[in-house]
CSV table of C-alpha atoms in Angstrom, one decimal:
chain,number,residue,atom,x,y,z
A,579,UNK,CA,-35.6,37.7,47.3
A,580,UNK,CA,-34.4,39.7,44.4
A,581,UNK,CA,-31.1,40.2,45.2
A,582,UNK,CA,-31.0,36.0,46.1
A,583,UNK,CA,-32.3,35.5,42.6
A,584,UNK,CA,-29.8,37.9,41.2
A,585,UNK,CA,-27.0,35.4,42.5
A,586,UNK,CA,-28.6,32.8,41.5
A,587,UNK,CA,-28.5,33.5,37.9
A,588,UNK,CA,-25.1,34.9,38.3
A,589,UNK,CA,-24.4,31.8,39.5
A,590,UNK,CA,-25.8,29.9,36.4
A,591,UNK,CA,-23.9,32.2,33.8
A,592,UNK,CA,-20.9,31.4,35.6
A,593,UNK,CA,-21.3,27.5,35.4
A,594,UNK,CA,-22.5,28.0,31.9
A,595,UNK,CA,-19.4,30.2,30.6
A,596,UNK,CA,-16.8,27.0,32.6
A,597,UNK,CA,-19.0,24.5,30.1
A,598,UNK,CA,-18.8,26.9,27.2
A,599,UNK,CA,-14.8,26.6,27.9
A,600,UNK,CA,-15.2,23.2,28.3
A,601,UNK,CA,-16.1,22.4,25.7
A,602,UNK,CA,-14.3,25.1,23.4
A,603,UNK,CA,-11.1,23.8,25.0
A,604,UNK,CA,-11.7,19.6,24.0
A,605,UNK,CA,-12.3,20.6,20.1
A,606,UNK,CA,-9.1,22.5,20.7
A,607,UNK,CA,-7.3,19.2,21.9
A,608,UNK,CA,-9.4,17.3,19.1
A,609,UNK,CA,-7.9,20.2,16.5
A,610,UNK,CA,-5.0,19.5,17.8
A,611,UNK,CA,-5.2,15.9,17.6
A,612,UNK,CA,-5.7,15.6,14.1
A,613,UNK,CA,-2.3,17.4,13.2
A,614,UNK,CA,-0.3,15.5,15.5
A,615,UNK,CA,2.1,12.9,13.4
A,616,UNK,CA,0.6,10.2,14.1
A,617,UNK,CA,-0.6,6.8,12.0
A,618,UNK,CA,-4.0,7.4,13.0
A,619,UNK,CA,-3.9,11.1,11.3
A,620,UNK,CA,-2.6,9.7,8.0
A,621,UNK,CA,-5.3,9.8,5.7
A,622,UNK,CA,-5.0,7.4,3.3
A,623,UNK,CA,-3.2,4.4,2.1
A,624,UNK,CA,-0.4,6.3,-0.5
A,625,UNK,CA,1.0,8.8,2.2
A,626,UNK,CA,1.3,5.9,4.6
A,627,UNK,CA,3.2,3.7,2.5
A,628,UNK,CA,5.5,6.6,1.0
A,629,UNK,CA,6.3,7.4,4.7
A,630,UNK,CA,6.6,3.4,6.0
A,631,UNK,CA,6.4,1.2,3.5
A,632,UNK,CA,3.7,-0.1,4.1
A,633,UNK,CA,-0.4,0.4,3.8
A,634,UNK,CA,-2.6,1.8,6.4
A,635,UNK,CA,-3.9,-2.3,6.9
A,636,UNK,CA,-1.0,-3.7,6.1
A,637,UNK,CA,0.6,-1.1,9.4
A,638,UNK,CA,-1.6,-2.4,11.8
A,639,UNK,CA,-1.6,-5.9,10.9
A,640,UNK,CA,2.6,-6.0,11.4
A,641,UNK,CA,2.6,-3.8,14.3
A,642,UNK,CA,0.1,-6.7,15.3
A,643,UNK,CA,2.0,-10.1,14.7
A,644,UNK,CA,5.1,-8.1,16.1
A,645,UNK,CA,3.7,-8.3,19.1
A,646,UNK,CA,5.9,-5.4,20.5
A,647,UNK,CA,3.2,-2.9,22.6
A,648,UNK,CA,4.4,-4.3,26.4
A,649,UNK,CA,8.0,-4.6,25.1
A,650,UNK,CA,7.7,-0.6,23.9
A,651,UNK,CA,6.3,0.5,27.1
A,652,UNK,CA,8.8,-1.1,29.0
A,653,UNK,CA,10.8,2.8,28.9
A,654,UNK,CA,9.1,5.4,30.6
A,655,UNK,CA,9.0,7.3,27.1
A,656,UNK,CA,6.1,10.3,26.4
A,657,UNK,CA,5.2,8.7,23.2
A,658,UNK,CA,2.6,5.8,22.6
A,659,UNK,CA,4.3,2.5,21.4
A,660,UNK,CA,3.0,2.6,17.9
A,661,UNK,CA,4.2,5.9,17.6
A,662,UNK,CA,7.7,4.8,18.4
A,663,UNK,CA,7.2,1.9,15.7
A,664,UNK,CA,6.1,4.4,13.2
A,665,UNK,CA,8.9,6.8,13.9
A,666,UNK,CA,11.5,3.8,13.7
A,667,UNK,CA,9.4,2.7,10.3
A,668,UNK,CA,9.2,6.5,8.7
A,669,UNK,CA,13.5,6.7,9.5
A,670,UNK,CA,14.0,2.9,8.2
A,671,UNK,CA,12.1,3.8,4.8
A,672,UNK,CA,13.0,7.4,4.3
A,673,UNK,CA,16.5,7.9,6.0
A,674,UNK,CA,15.4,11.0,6.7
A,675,UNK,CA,17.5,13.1,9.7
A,676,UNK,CA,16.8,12.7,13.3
A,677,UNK,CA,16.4,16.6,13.5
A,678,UNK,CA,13.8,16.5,10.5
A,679,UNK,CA,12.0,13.4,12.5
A,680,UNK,CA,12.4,15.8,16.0
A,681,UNK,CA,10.3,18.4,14.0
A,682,UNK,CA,7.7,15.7,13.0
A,683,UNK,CA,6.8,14.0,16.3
A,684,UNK,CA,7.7,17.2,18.5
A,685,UNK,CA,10.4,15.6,20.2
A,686,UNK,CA,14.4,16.6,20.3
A,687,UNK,CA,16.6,14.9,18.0
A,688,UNK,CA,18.4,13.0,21.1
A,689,UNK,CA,15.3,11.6,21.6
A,690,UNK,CA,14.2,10.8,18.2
A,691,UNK,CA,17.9,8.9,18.2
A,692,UNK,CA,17.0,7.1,21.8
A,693,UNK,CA,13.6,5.9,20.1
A,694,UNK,CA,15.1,4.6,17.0
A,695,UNK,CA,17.7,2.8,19.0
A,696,UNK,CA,15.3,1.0,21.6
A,697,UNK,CA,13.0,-0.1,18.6
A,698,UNK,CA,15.7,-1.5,16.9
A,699,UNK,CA,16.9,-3.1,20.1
A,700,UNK,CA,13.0,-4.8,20.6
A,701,UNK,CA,12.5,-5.7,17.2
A,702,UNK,CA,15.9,-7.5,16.7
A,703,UNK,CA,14.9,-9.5,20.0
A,704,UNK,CA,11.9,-10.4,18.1
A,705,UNK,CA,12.7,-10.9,14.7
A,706,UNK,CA,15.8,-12.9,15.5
A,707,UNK,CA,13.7,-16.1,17.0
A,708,UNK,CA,11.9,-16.0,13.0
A,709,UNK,CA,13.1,-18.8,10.7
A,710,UNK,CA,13.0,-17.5,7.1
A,711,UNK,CA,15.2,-19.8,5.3
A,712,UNK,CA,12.7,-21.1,2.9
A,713,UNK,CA,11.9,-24.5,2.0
A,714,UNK,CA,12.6,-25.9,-2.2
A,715,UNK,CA,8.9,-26.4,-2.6
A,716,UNK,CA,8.5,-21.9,-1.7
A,717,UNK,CA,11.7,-21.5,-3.4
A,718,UNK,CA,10.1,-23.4,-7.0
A,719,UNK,CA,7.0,-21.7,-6.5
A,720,UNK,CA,8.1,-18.1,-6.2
A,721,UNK,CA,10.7,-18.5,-9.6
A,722,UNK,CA,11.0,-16.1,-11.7
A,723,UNK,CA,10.3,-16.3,-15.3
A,724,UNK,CA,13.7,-15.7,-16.1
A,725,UNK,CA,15.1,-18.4,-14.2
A,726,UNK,CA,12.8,-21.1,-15.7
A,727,UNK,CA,13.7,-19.8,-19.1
A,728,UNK,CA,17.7,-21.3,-18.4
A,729,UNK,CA,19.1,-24.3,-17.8
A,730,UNK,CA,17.6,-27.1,-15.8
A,731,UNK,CA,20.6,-27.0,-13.1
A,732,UNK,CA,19.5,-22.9,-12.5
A,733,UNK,CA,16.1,-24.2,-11.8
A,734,UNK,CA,17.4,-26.1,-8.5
A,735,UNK,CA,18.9,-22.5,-7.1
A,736,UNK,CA,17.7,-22.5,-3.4
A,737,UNK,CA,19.9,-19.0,-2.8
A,738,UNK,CA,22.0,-16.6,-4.2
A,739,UNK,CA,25.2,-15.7,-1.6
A,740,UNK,CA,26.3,-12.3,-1.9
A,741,UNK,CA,28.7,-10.5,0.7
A,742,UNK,CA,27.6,-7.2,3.0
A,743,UNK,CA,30.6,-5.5,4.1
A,744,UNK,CA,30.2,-3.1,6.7
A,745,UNK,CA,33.0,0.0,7.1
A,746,UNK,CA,34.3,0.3,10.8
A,747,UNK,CA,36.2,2.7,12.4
A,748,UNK,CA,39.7,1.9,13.3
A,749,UNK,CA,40.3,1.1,16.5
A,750,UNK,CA,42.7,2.1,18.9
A,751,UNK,CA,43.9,-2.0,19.9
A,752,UNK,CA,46.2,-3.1,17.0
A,753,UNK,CA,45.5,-6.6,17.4
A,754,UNK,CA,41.8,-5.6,16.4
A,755,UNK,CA,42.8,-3.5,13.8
A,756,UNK,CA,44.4,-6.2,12.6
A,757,UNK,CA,41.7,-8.5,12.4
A,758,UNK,CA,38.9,-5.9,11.2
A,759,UNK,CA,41.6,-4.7,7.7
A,760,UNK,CA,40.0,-5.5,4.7
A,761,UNK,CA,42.9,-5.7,2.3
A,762,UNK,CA,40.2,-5.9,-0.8
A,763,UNK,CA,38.9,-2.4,1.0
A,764,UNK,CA,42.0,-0.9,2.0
A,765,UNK,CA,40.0,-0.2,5.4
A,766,UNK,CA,38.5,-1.8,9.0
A,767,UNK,CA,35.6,-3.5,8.0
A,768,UNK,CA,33.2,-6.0,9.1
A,769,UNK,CA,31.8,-8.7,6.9
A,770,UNK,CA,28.3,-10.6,6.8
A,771,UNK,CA,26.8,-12.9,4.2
A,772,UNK,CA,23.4,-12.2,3.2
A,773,UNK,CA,21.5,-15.5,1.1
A,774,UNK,CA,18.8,-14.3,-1.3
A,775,UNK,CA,16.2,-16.5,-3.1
A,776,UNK,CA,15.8,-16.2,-6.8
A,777,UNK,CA,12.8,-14.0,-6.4
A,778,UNK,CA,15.1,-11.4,-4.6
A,779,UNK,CA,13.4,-12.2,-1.1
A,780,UNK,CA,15.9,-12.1,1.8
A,781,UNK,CA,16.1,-15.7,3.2
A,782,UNK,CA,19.3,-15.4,5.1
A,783,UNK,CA,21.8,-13.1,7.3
A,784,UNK,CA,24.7,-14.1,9.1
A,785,UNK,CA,26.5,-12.6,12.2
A,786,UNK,CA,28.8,-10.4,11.2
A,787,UNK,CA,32.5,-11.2,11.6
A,788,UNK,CA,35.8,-9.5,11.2
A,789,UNK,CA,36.9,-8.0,8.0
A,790,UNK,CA,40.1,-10.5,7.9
A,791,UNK,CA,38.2,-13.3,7.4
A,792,UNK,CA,38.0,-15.1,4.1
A,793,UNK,CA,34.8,-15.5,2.3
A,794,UNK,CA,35.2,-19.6,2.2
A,795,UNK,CA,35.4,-19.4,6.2
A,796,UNK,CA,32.7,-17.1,6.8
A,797,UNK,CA,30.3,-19.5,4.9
A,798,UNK,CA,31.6,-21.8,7.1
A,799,UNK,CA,31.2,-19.8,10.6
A,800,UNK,CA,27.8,-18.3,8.9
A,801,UNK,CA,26.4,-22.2,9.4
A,802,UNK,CA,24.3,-21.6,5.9
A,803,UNK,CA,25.7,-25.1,5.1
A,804,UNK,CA,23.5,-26.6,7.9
A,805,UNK,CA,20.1,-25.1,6.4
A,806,UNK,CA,20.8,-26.6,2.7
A,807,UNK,CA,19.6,-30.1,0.9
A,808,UNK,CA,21.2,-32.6,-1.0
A,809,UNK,CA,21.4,-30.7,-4.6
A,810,UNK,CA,20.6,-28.3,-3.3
A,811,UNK,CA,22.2,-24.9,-6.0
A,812,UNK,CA,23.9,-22.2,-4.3
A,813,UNK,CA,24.7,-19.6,-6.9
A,814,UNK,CA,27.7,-17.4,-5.8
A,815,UNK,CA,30.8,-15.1,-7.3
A,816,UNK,CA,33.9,-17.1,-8.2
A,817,UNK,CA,36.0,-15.7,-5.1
A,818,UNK,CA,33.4,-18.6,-3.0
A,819,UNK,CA,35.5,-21.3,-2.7
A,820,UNK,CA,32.6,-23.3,-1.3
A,821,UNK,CA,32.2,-26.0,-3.7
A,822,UNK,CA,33.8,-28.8,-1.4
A,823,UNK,CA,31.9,-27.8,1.5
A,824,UNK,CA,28.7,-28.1,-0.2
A,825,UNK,CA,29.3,-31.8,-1.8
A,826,UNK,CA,29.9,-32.2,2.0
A,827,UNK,CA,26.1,-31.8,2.5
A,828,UNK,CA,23.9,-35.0,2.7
């Protein structure tokens, strides 16, 4: 009977030491947790937004409307979906390297580079169905002071046009090297029009086309004419030849 009860308790100091290890090993995982880059581990509202751009509420509630968690599991990646949207967030706001961003979220800096890429790839799916061009009445409302301080013909501005041009490498077809030269850049380019209320809020982005093309054909091809009103003002440099094509609008 002794020697029984000796096991038995041997027994018991066993299973106690696998608990004690049990639970010494989750609030090793939980330690863990905590310093792992993620949104949940960012304290508060100032860190978040230095790193994203945007506040610990005002994260969750975009990640929400995006609507991107089954579209960011569609890859068979090792990271969560809203970490992928916060790594593509922290490299959109920071510009900060891949390797630096590999050291961050313990991944290599291929794979931070994959990431960025497939988020990009899912949010321009998603964000390309959303119609921004405002209407006059948010246009009017969102003026700025100093536009209601000028003449009465400013106050009608519906967009400012301004030109993105994007350097390109030079390719190996001649015929497309052709069209991409930029003779006002000396280089291959590609060119894009970007409309911008008076407030300074993006309201529109064009395609972009090759550098060749002039800038009274890409408002043309851009199809900004179709979103404007009657008189309607578009407020543009003086190389926009455009003024004929927007008395065409009625």
């Amino acid at each position: 009977m002794h020697s029984v009860s000796s096991q038995t308790e041997t027994f018991t100091d066993v299973l106690d030491r696998m608990n004690k290890l049990k639970d010494e090993l989750k609030e090793l995982q939980d330690s863990l947790g905590k310093k792992a880059f993620i949104p949940e581990n960012i304290l508060n509202d100032t860190k978040m937004k230095a790193l994203t751009g945007f506040t610990k509420g005002r994260f969750s509630c975009v990640y929400s409307f995006l609507n991107v968690e089954e579209d960011l599991q569609m890859e068979d990646f090792c990271k969560r979906p809203v970490d992928l949207f916060s790594l593509f967030l922290v490299k959109l706001r920071t510009g900060i390297s891949n390797e630096f961003l590999s050291v961050l979220f313990e991944i290599s800096d291929s794979t931070v580079s994959r990431y960025f890429t497939f988020v990009t790839t899912v949010l321009y799916e998603k964000l390309k169905l959303l119609h921004i061009f405002p209407s006059k009445s948010k246009v009017v409302k969102s003026m700025p002071t100093t536009f209601l301080k000028t003449k009465t013909s400013i106050l009608k501005t519906k967009t400012v046009e301004s030109l993105l041009t994007v350097l390109s490498f030079q390719y190996r077809n001649l015929t497309v090297q052709q069209m991409t030269f930029s003779f006002y850049k000396n280089t291959n380019t590609l060119k894009g029009m970007i409309g911008i209320m008076p407030s300074g809020t993006n309201s529109f982005i064009s395609l972009l086309y090759c550098g060749s093309i002039s800038d009274k054909e890409l408002f043309i091809k851009s199809q900004l004419k179709d979103l404007l009103e009657p008189n309607d003002v578009v407020m543009a440099d003086k190389g926009f030849q455009i003024e004929q094509e927007l008395q065409k609008i009625s």
